């Protein structure tokens, strides 16, 4: 049985690990992986309704620990921890300021909560459930502290006419109700709570992406501007961490040293052993088998991969990840909050009856949450059918999430999931044509 410390409006954990409000989904998963001998039976809940394209953004992500009676509720958009819920008090030990208020020997009664946490505002009564909305015999008594709430099932006959706190509730001897659910959150109201910003305790020396601007000219990408957040030293104590905002730029043709200087050390370096997409390239059968392998810099906390050319060691491609649940790479990357302004071309006939392509003044800003049908309706439809991409690994040859579809538009490749959301965007530098060469 887990023995955990409760810190209102902050966290739930012990000396080895803790779930902190504002923590990214990825970090919580990593904690559960490291504690797999202690925490078992982990479930991930998300909305996978294909018919409703907004479903992944309307329903919060949930990590459920049924054997420990704990739920971790993450905001669907920011994917940061919003609520820590203990829904089965019999499966976990809880303490506050080093003293247990819930264990095998201590029952979390109203008197015990009052003794452990002190005075608070008067509690409120709500219907026990939707089914029992009109059943006056079943009520929940909600006791709220700042960043912490306790739910007690109480018969309505014990409800005071004028609630003046816990002292106004009178119960027969031995009939004092016990906590049925506890929630840790930020703010004064559980209903209005939101996921807090990423805490400095969760930085762990890494750099995180606030948002990414794609600087484009006509139908080509010029550079990427990164708005970063990292850990720095503030004006206070030297040991007290502070958040620091940075702006960095990376463009095609930058060297490895340029990227290191701008973004820091990558989380991982991956060398391409096999390019499954080369079959779609021109003269694929002529590609040499012994050519050097291109390599990626994987920046997991930025939601980004950067591909370098094996011969010149310069940037040739960017891959932006949206980290939607139901994708093969889900929880591997943090969500990349990108903004891609695109302009469409329209055909105009001149006096000589020849077609001229000109820029439409309208611009669409593609974000991580933009649905593919909006992009497809705004831009010219691709001339070719999508390429079907089915990911698999040597250890897991089946992909339970199904295939994705890749569409080429301008200098970008959009990987689209079956729910109409964009899984990733690959930005590449088009090869020069004869018209681009200056004689």
Coordinates of C-alpha atoms in Angstrom, one line a residue:
X1 CA 0.0 0.0 0.0
X2 CA 1.4 3.4 -1.0
X3 CA 2.2 5.8 1.8
X4 CA 1.9 9.3 0.4
X5 CA 2.3 12.9 1.6
X6 CA -0.5 15.4 0.7
X7 CA 0.5 19.0 -0.1
X8 CA -2.5 21.1 -0.8
X9 CA -2.4 23.0 -4.1
X10 CA 0.8 21.3 -5.0
X11 CA 1.5 17.6 -5.0
X12 CA 1.0 14.0 -3.8
X13 CA 4.0 11.8 -3.3
X14 CA 6.8 10.5 -1.1
X15 CA 10.5 10.8 -0.7
X16 CA 11.3 8.9 -3.9
X17 CA 8.7 10.6 -6.3
X18 CA 5.8 12.9 -6.4
X19 CA 3.0 13.9 -8.8
X20 CA 3.1 17.7 -9.0
X21 CA 0.3 19.9 -10.3
X22 CA 1.4 21.4 -13.6
X23 CA 3.6 18.4 -14.4
X24 CA 3.6 17.3 -18.1
X25 CA 2.0 14.0 -19.0
X26 CA 5.3 12.6 -20.1
X27 CA 6.9 13.1 -16.7
X28 CA 4.1 11.3 -14.9
X29 CA 4.4 8.4 -17.3
X30 CA 8.2 8.2 -16.7
X31 CA 7.5 8.1 -12.9
X32 CA 5.1 5.2 -13.4
X33 CA 7.7 3.4 -15.5
X34 CA 10.4 3.7 -12.9
X35 CA 8.0 2.6 -10.1
X36 CA 6.5 -0.4 -12.0
X37 CA 7.3 -2.7 -9.1
X38 CA 5.3 -0.7 -6.7
X39 CA 2.6 0.8 -8.9
X40 CA 0.8 -1.7 -11.1
X41 CA -2.3 -1.8 -13.3
X42 CA -1.9 1.6 -15.0
X43 CA -4.7 2.7 -17.3
X44 CA -4.7 5.7 -19.7
X45 CA -8.2 7.1 -20.6
X46 CA -8.8 9.4 -23.6
X47 CA -11.5 10.1 -26.1
X48 CA -10.9 8.2 -29.3
X49 CA -14.2 8.9 -31.0
X50 CA -13.4 9.2 -34.7
X51 CA -16.8 10.8 -35.6
X52 CA -16.2 13.8 -33.4
X53 CA -13.0 15.6 -34.5
X54 CA -12.8 17.8 -31.4
X55 CA -13.1 14.8 -29.0
X56 CA -9.4 14.7 -28.0
X57 CA -9.6 18.4 -27.0
X58 CA -12.9 18.2 -25.2
X59 CA -12.1 15.4 -22.8
X60 CA -9.2 15.5 -20.3
X61 CA -6.5 12.9 -20.3
X62 CA -6.6 10.6 -17.3
X63 CA -4.1 8.2 -15.8
X64 CA -6.0 5.8 -13.6
X65 CA -4.3 3.7 -11.0
X66 CA -7.2 1.3 -10.0
X67 CA -5.1 -0.8 -7.6
X68 CA -4.1 2.4 -5.6
X69 CA -7.4 4.3 -6.0
X70 CA -5.8 7.3 -7.6
X71 CA -6.6 9.3 -10.8
X72 CA -4.3 11.9 -12.4
X73 CA -6.3 14.3 -14.6
X74 CA -4.5 16.2 -17.2
X75 CA -5.8 19.2 -19.2
X76 CA -6.5 18.1 -22.8
X77 CA -4.8 21.0 -24.4
X78 CA -1.8 21.8 -22.3
X79 CA -1.4 18.1 -21.2
X80 CA -0.3 19.3 -17.8
X81 CA -1.6 17.8 -14.5
X82 CA -4.7 19.6 -13.4
X83 CA -6.3 17.5 -10.6
X84 CA -5.0 14.7 -8.4
X85 CA -8.0 12.6 -7.2
X86 CA -7.9 9.9 -4.6
X87 CA -11.2 8.1 -5.1
X88 CA -10.6 5.0 -2.9
X89 CA -9.3 5.9 0.5
X90 CA -8.9 2.3 1.6
X91 CA -6.2 1.5 -0.9
X92 CA -3.7 4.2 0.1
X93 CA -2.2 5.8 3.2
X94 CA -2.2 9.5 3.4
X95 CA -0.5 12.0 5.7
X96 CA -0.3 15.8 6.1
X97 CA 2.7 17.5 7.8
X98 CA 4.1 14.0 8.7
X99 CA 0.9 12.9 10.5
X100 CA -1.4 10.3 9.0
X101 CA -5.1 11.2 8.6
X102 CA -5.9 8.1 6.6
X103 CA -4.4 4.7 7.2
X104 CA -5.4 1.2 8.4
X105 CA -5.5 2.5 12.0
X106 CA -6.8 6.1 11.3
X107 CA -10.2 6.6 9.7
X108 CA -10.6 9.9 7.7
X109 CA -13.7 11.0 9.6
X110 CA -14.9 14.6 9.7
X111 CA -13.4 15.0 13.1
X112 CA -10.1 13.6 11.9
X113 CA -10.0 16.0 8.9
X114 CA -10.8 18.9 11.2
X115 CA -8.0 17.9 13.6
X116 CA -5.5 17.4 10.8
X117 CA -6.2 20.4 8.6
X118 CA -7.8 22.9 11.0
X119 CA -10.6 25.4 10.4
X120 CA -12.1 26.1 7.0
X121 CA -15.1 27.7 5.4
X122 CA -18.5 26.0 5.9
X123 CA -19.1 22.9 3.7
X124 CA -21.7 22.6 1.0
X125 CA -24.2 19.8 0.2
X126 CA -24.6 18.5 -3.3
X127 CA -26.6 15.6 -4.8
X128 CA -24.9 12.3 -4.3
X129 CA -25.2 11.4 -8.0
X130 CA -27.2 12.3 -11.1
X131 CA -29.4 9.3 -10.5
X132 CA -30.1 10.4 -7.0
X133 CA -30.7 14.0 -7.8
X134 CA -34.2 13.8 -6.3
X135 CA -33.4 11.4 -3.5
X136 CA -33.2 13.5 -0.4
X137 CA -31.6 10.6 1.6
X138 CA -28.3 10.7 -0.3
X139 CA -26.2 13.8 -0.2
X140 CA -22.5 14.6 -0.4
X141 CA -21.0 17.0 2.0
X142 CA -18.0 18.8 0.3
X143 CA -15.4 20.3 2.6
X144 CA -13.1 22.7 0.8
X145 CA -9.7 24.0 1.8
X146 CA -7.6 26.0 -0.6
X147 CA -6.3 23.6 -3.2
X148 CA -7.9 20.6 -1.4
X149 CA -11.4 19.2 -1.0
X150 CA -12.9 16.2 0.8
X151 CA -16.2 14.5 -0.1
X152 CA -18.3 12.9 2.7
X153 CA -21.5 10.8 2.0
X154 CA -24.0 12.1 4.5
X155 CA -27.7 11.4 5.0
X156 CA -29.7 14.6 4.5
X157 CA -31.3 14.4 8.0
X158 CA -27.9 15.4 9.4
X159 CA -27.7 18.5 7.2
X160 CA -27.8 21.6 9.4
X161 CA -30.4 24.3 8.6
X162 CA -27.7 26.9 9.0
X163 CA -24.2 25.6 8.2
X164 CA -21.6 27.1 10.5
X165 CA -18.9 24.6 9.8
X166 CA -18.1 21.2 11.1
X167 CA -19.4 21.9 14.6
X168 CA -22.9 22.3 13.4
X169 CA -23.0 18.7 12.2
X170 CA -24.3 16.3 14.8
X171 CA -24.0 12.5 14.4
X172 CA -24.8 9.5 16.6
X173 CA -21.9 7.9 18.4
X174 CA -19.8 6.0 15.8
X175 CA -21.8 7.2 12.9
X176 CA -19.5 10.0 11.8
X177 CA -19.0 9.7 8.0
X178 CA -15.6 9.1 6.4
X179 CA -14.0 10.6 3.3
X180 CA -15.1 9.0 0.1
X181 CA -12.9 11.1 -2.2
X182 CA -10.1 13.7 -2.0
X183 CA -9.0 16.1 -4.7
X184 CA -5.8 18.2 -4.9
X185 CA -5.9 21.2 -7.3
X186 CA -5.0 24.9 -7.6
X187 CA -7.2 27.7 -6.5
X188 CA -10.3 27.9 -4.3
X189 CA -12.7 26.0 -6.5
X190 CA -12.5 22.5 -8.0
X191 CA -15.0 23.4 -10.7
X192 CA -12.9 26.4 -11.9
X193 CA -9.5 25.0 -11.5
X194 CA -7.0 25.0 -14.4
X195 CA -3.7 23.3 -14.9
X196 CA -1.0 25.6 -13.6
X197 CA 2.1 26.6 -15.6
X198 CA 5.0 24.2 -15.7
X199 CA 6.6 24.4 -12.2
X200 CA 10.3 25.0 -11.9
X201 CA 10.6 21.8 -9.9
X202 CA 9.7 19.9 -13.1
X203 CA 12.4 21.5 -15.3
X204 CA 15.1 19.1 -14.3
X205 CA 17.7 21.1 -16.2
X206 CA 15.8 20.8 -19.5
X207 CA 14.6 23.6 -21.9
X208 CA 10.9 23.7 -22.8
X209 CA 9.0 25.2 -25.6
X210 CA 6.4 27.9 -25.0
X211 CA 5.5 28.3 -28.7
X212 CA 7.2 28.1 -32.1
X213 CA 6.8 30.6 -34.9
X214 CA 7.4 29.4 -38.5
X215 CA 8.7 32.4 -40.5
X216 CA 7.6 31.9 -44.1
X217 CA 8.0 33.8 -47.4
X218 CA 5.3 33.0 -50.0
X219 CA 5.2 29.2 -50.0
X220 CA 8.6 28.5 -48.5
X221 CA 9.9 28.4 -44.9
X222 CA 12.7 30.8 -44.1
X223 CA 13.4 29.9 -40.5
X224 CA 12.0 28.8 -37.2
X225 CA 11.8 31.1 -34.2
X226 CA 11.7 29.3 -30.8
X227 CA 10.2 30.9 -27.7
X228 CA 11.8 28.9 -25.0
X229 CA 11.4 28.6 -21.2
X230 CA 14.3 27.3 -19.1
X231 CA 15.6 27.4 -15.6
X232 CA 17.7 30.3 -14.5
X233 CA 18.9 32.1 -11.3
X234 CA 16.7 35.0 -10.1
X235 CA 17.5 38.0 -8.0
X236 CA 16.8 36.2 -4.8
X237 CA 18.7 33.3 -3.2
X238 CA 21.2 31.7 -5.5
X239 CA 19.7 28.3 -4.8
X240 CA 16.2 29.4 -5.7
X241 CA 15.3 28.6 -9.4
X242 CA 13.6 31.0 -11.6
X243 CA 12.0 30.8 -15.0
X244 CA 13.9 32.4 -17.9
X245 CA 12.5 33.2 -21.3
X246 CA 14.6 32.9 -24.4
X247 CA 14.2 33.4 -28.2
X248 CA 16.3 31.4 -30.6
X249 CA 16.3 30.9 -34.4
X250 CA 17.2 27.9 -36.5
X251 CA 17.1 27.7 -40.3
X252 CA 17.9 25.4 -43.1
X253 CA 21.6 25.1 -43.7
X254 CA 22.6 25.6 -40.0
X255 CA 25.3 23.3 -38.8
X256 CA 25.2 21.0 -35.8
X257 CA 27.2 23.6 -33.9
X258 CA 24.6 26.3 -34.8
X259 CA 21.8 24.1 -33.5
X260 CA 23.7 23.3 -30.3
X261 CA 24.3 26.9 -29.6
X262 CA 20.6 27.8 -30.2
X263 CA 18.7 24.9 -28.6
X264 CA 21.3 23.1 -26.4
X265 CA 22.1 19.4 -26.3
X266 CA 19.4 17.2 -27.9
X267 CA 17.6 14.6 -25.8
X268 CA 18.8 11.9 -28.2
X269 CA 20.7 11.4 -31.5
X270 CA 19.1 9.0 -33.9
X271 CA 20.7 7.7 -37.1
X272 CA 18.4 6.6 -39.9
X273 CA 19.0 3.0 -40.8
X274 CA 16.1 2.7 -43.3
X275 CA 14.1 5.3 -45.1
X276 CA 10.7 3.7 -45.8
X277 CA 9.6 6.7 -47.8
X278 CA 12.4 6.6 -50.4
X279 CA 10.3 4.3 -52.5
X280 CA 8.2 7.3 -53.4
X281 CA 11.3 9.3 -54.5
X282 CA 12.3 9.7 -58.1
X283 CA 14.7 6.9 -59.3
X284 CA 14.5 5.2 -55.9
X285 CA 16.1 2.1 -57.4
X286 CA 19.3 4.0 -58.1
X287 CA 19.8 5.1 -54.5
X288 CA 23.1 3.7 -53.2
X289 CA 22.8 1.3 -50.4
X290 CA 26.1 2.2 -48.7
X291 CA 25.6 5.9 -48.5
X292 CA 26.1 7.6 -45.1
X293 CA 23.0 7.8 -42.9
X294 CA 21.3 11.1 -42.1
X295 CA 20.7 11.6 -38.5
X296 CA 18.1 13.3 -36.2
X297 CA 18.5 15.5 -33.2
X298 CA 15.5 14.5 -31.0
X299 CA 14.3 17.4 -28.7
X300 CA 11.6 15.6 -26.8
X301 CA 10.8 18.6 -24.5
X302 CA 10.4 20.8 -27.5
X303 CA 8.3 18.4 -29.5
X304 CA 10.7 18.6 -32.3
X305 CA 13.1 16.5 -34.5
X306 CA 15.8 18.1 -36.7
X307 CA 17.3 16.1 -39.5
X308 CA 20.9 16.7 -40.6
X309 CA 22.4 15.7 -43.9
X310 CA 25.0 13.0 -43.5
X311 CA 27.5 14.6 -45.9
X312 CA 27.3 18.3 -45.2
X313 CA 26.1 18.1 -41.6
X314 CA 23.6 20.9 -42.1
X315 CA 19.8 21.1 -41.3
X316 CA 17.6 19.7 -44.1
X317 CA 14.3 19.0 -42.3
X318 CA 12.2 19.8 -39.3
X319 CA 9.5 17.5 -37.8
X320 CA 7.0 19.0 -35.4
X321 CA 4.9 16.7 -33.1
X322 CA 1.4 17.5 -31.7
X323 CA 1.4 14.5 -29.3
X324 CA -2.3 13.6 -29.7
X325 CA -3.5 10.5 -27.8
X326 CA -4.1 7.6 -30.1
X327 CA -0.9 8.2 -32.1
X328 CA 2.0 5.7 -32.2
X329 CA 4.5 8.2 -30.6
X330 CA 2.1 9.5 -28.0
X331 CA 3.8 10.6 -24.7
X332 CA 7.3 10.4 -26.3
X333 CA 7.3 14.1 -27.2
X334 CA 5.9 17.1 -25.5
X335 CA 3.3 18.9 -27.6
X336 CA 4.9 21.4 -30.0
X337 CA 2.8 24.6 -29.9
X338 CA 3.6 25.8 -33.5
X339 CA 2.1 28.5 -35.6
X340 CA 2.5 28.2 -39.3
X341 CA 1.1 31.0 -41.5
X342 CA 0.3 29.8 -45.0
X343 CA -1.0 31.6 -48.1
X344 CA -2.8 30.0 -50.9
X345 CA -2.3 30.5 -54.6
X346 CA -5.0 31.3 -57.1
X347 CA -5.0 31.2 -60.8
X348 CA -5.5 34.4 -62.7
X349 CA -5.7 34.8 -66.5
X350 CA -4.0 37.7 -68.1
X351 CA -4.7 39.4 -71.5
X352 CA -2.6 36.8 -73.3
X353 CA -4.9 34.0 -71.9
X354 CA -2.0 32.5 -69.9
X355 CA -2.3 31.3 -66.3
X356 CA -0.5 33.3 -63.7
X357 CA -0.1 32.2 -60.0
X358 CA -0.5 35.0 -57.5
X359 CA -0.7 35.2 -53.8
X360 CA -4.1 35.3 -52.1
X361 CA -4.1 38.0 -49.4
X362 CA -5.8 35.7 -47.0
X363 CA -3.6 33.8 -44.6
X364 CA -4.4 30.7 -42.5
X365 CA -2.4 30.2 -39.3
X366 CA -2.1 26.5 -38.7
X367 CA -1.7 25.5 -35.1
X368 CA -1.3 22.2 -33.2
X369 CA -5.1 21.9 -32.9
X370 CA -6.1 22.9 -36.4
X371 CA -8.0 20.1 -38.1
X372 CA -6.8 18.8 -41.4
X373 CA -10.0 19.5 -43.3
X374 CA -9.5 23.2 -42.5
X375 CA -6.1 23.1 -44.0
X376 CA -7.2 21.2 -47.0
X377 CA -10.1 23.5 -47.7
X378 CA -7.9 26.6 -47.5
X379 CA -5.0 25.4 -49.6
X380 CA -5.0 23.8 -53.0
X381 CA -5.7 20.1 -52.7
X382 CA -2.7 17.9 -53.2
X383 CA -2.3 16.5 -56.7
X384 CA -1.4 13.0 -55.5
X385 CA -3.2 10.7 -53.2
X386 CA -2.0 10.5 -49.6
X387 CA 0.8 8.1 -48.6
X388 CA -0.4 5.6 -46.0
X389 CA 2.0 5.3 -43.1
X390 CA 1.8 2.4 -40.7
X391 CA 4.4 2.5 -37.9
X392 CA 5.7 -0.6 -36.2
X393 CA 8.8 -1.7 -34.3
X394 CA 10.8 -4.9 -34.1
X395 CA 9.5 -5.6 -30.6
X396 CA 5.8 -4.7 -31.3
X397 CA 5.0 -5.5 -34.9
X398 CA 1.4 -4.5 -34.6
X399 CA 0.2 -0.9 -34.4
X400 CA -3.0 -0.8 -32.3
X401 CA -3.7 2.8 -33.4
X402 CA -3.9 2.1 -37.1
X403 CA -2.4 3.9 -40.0
X404 CA -2.0 7.6 -40.6
X405 CA -2.1 9.5 -43.9
X406 CA 0.6 11.9 -45.2
X407 CA -0.3 14.8 -47.5
X408 CA 2.3 17.0 -49.3
X409 CA 1.4 20.7 -49.4
X410 CA 3.9 23.4 -50.5
X411 CA 7.1 22.6 -48.5
X412 CA 5.4 20.6 -45.8
X413 CA 4.2 17.1 -45.2
X414 CA 1.2 16.7 -42.9
X415 CA 0.7 13.5 -41.1
X416 CA -3.1 13.1 -40.4
X417 CA -4.7 10.8 -37.9
X418 CA -8.1 9.1 -38.5
X419 CA -9.8 11.6 -36.2
X420 CA -8.9 14.4 -38.6
X421 CA -6.2 15.9 -36.3
X422 CA -2.6 16.6 -37.4
X423 CA -0.1 14.2 -35.8
X424 CA 3.0 15.8 -37.1
X425 CA 4.2 18.4 -39.7
X426 CA 7.5 17.9 -41.6
X427 CA 9.0 21.0 -43.1
X428 CA 11.7 20.5 -45.7
X429 CA 13.8 22.5 -48.1
X430 CA 12.6 21.8 -51.7
X431 CA 15.3 20.8 -54.2
X432 CA 16.4 23.6 -56.5
X433 CA 15.0 23.4 -60.0
X434 CA 16.5 24.8 -63.2
X435 CA 14.5 28.0 -62.8
X436 CA 16.0 28.5 -59.4
X437 CA 19.6 28.5 -60.6
X438 CA 21.1 31.9 -61.4
X439 CA 23.4 31.8 -64.4

